[in-house]
Tab-separated table of C-alpha atoms and ligand atoms in Angstrom:
chain	number	residue	atom	x	y	z
A	1	MET	CA	-15.673	55.963	-0.170
A	2	PRO	CA	-18.277	53.819	-0.249
A	3	SER	CA	-18.551	51.635	-3.063
A	4	GLN	CA	-21.340	50.352	-5.276
A	5	CYS	CA	-22.427	46.935	-5.995
A	6	PRO	CA	-22.242	46.573	-9.861
A	7	HIS	CA	-25.117	44.306	-10.207
A	8	CYS	CA	-27.973	46.462	-7.921
A	9	MET	CA	-26.263	49.687	-7.476
A	10	THR	CA	-26.779	49.387	-3.737
A	11	GLU	CA	-24.402	51.307	-1.829
A	12	ILE	CA	-21.585	48.996	-0.107
A	13	HIS	CA	-19.562	49.274	2.857
A	14	ALA	CA	-15.969	49.584	1.593
A	15	GLU	CA	-14.649	46.604	3.739
A	16	ALA	CA	-18.096	44.261	2.867
A	17	SER	CA	-17.184	41.314	0.970
A	18	ILE	CA	-20.930	40.464	0.224
A	19	CYS	CA	-23.810	42.764	-1.182
A	20	PRO	CA	-26.567	42.975	1.471
A	21	ALA	CA	-29.114	43.648	-1.050
A	22	CYS	CA	-28.529	41.118	-3.989
A	23	GLY	CA	-25.846	38.492	-2.211
A	24	ALA	CA	-23.047	39.124	-5.015
A	25	VAL	CA	-19.858	38.324	-3.424
A	26	ARG	CA	-16.426	40.471	-3.704
A	27	GLY	CA	-13.591	38.023	-4.751
A	28	VAL	CA	-11.365	37.051	-8.059
A	29	TRP	CA	-12.568	34.613	-10.646
A	30	GLY	CA	-15.802	34.074	-9.217
A	31	ARG	CA	-14.878	32.955	-6.076
A	32	SER	CA	-13.969	34.997	-2.520
A	33	VAL	CA	-10.068	35.398	-1.576
A	34	GLU	CA	-11.313	33.213	1.580
A	35	SER	CA	-12.137	30.069	-0.801
A	36	TRP	CA	-9.187	30.607	-2.811
A	37	ARG	CA	-7.179	30.405	0.604
A	38	ARG	CA	-8.931	27.333	1.315
A	39	ALA	CA	-8.225	25.630	-1.702
A	40	SER	CA	-4.425	26.549	-1.455
A	41	THR	CA	-3.961	25.168	1.893
A	42	PHE	CA	-5.698	21.745	0.379
A	43	MET	CA	-2.861	22.016	-2.534
A	44	LEU	CA	-0.277	22.675	-0.129
A	45	GLY	CA	-1.073	19.816	1.929
A	46	MET	CA	-1.153	17.636	-1.002
A	47	ALA	CA	2.104	18.507	-2.126
A	48	ALA	CA	3.209	17.695	1.647
A	49	PHE	CA	1.500	14.482	1.157
A	50	PHE	CA	3.108	13.700	-2.123
A	51	ILE	CA	6.789	14.422	-0.423
A	52	VAL	CA	6.094	12.189	2.334
A	53	ALA	CA	4.980	9.695	0.130
A	54	GLY	CA	7.663	10.135	-2.470
A	55	MET	CA	10.175	9.580	0.450
A	56	VAL	CA	8.772	6.490	1.682
A	57	PHE	CA	8.576	5.185	-1.441
A	58	GLY	CA	12.416	6.140	-2.080
A	59	THR	CA	13.145	4.302	1.043
A	60	TRP	CA	11.414	1.161	0.133
A	61	VAL	CA	12.744	0.835	-3.110
A	62	ALA	CA	16.561	1.633	-1.508
A	63	SER	CA	15.914	-0.721	0.873
A	64	ASP	CA	15.663	-3.622	-1.120
A	65	TYR	CA	19.002	-5.827	-1.578
A	66	SER	CA	19.453	-5.291	-5.011
A	67	THR	CA	18.872	-1.597	-5.112
A	68	THR	CA	20.874	1.264	-4.100
A	69	TRP	CA	20.266	4.725	-2.741
A	70	PHE	CA	20.205	5.968	-6.540
A	71	ASP	CA	17.559	3.654	-7.190
A	72	GLY	CA	15.460	5.207	-4.360
A	73	LEU	CA	16.234	8.929	-5.322
A	74	ILE	CA	15.066	7.730	-9.159
A	75	GLY	CA	11.650	6.447	-6.991
A	76	PHE	CA	11.393	9.744	-5.168
A	77	LEU	CA	12.027	11.736	-8.337
A	78	LEU	CA	9.004	9.492	-10.120
A	79	LEU	CA	6.702	11.222	-7.740
A	80	SER	CA	8.039	14.663	-7.940
A	81	PRO	CA	5.509	15.744	-10.783
A	82	PHE	CA	2.750	15.854	-8.136
A	83	MET	CA	4.837	17.686	-5.708
A	84	LEU	CA	5.554	20.472	-8.179
A	85	PHE	CA	2.233	20.527	-9.458
A	86	SER	CA	0.170	20.540	-6.523
A	87	GLY	CA	2.897	22.714	-4.834
A	88	GLY	CA	2.894	25.420	-7.485
A	89	VAL	CA	-0.824	25.490	-7.866
A	90	GLY	CA	-1.043	25.846	-4.055
A	91	LEU	CA	1.406	28.898	-4.129
A	92	PHE	CA	-0.407	30.490	-7.054
A	93	LEU	CA	-3.787	30.274	-5.283
A	94	ARG	CA	-2.241	31.440	-2.320
A	95	TYR	CA	0.079	34.556	-3.151
A	96	VAL	CA	-0.940	35.350	-6.943
A	97	ILE	CA	-4.703	35.252	-6.676
A	98	PRO	CA	-5.017	37.789	-3.738
A	99	ARG	CA	-3.179	40.170	-5.420
A	100	MET	CA	-5.381	40.206	-8.416
A	101	PRO	CA	-7.896	43.121	-8.748
A	102	GLU	CA	-11.195	42.080	-7.299
A	103	GLY	CA	-14.384	41.908	-8.708
A	104	TRP	CA	-18.172	41.335	-7.775
A	105	TYR	CA	-19.748	38.161	-8.639
A	106	ARG	CA	-23.225	36.546	-8.412
B	201	ZN	ZN1	-25.666	44.178	-5.406
């Protein structure tokens, strides 16, 4: 079933993601699903970075003669909000956005 561009009423191939007549883009919240996927890759990369940074920081804190592994754990947890935030946003962009109903944006 061919679909129709809501902006210029041109008939569009059902698989097409861009209207050939007016350039409207199929997507969610004004962006194509592909660009959301790229953003999610970036956010998941940020989460991985903060996890590694937290481990390095925690190890550094615990390595001092006056601190224990528990102090290192606290140091790691200090960075956990950043891990949870970027990881949560990344997972949302990757798995929730593509399941939302798509619209046409120009
Ligand atoms: Zn159009």
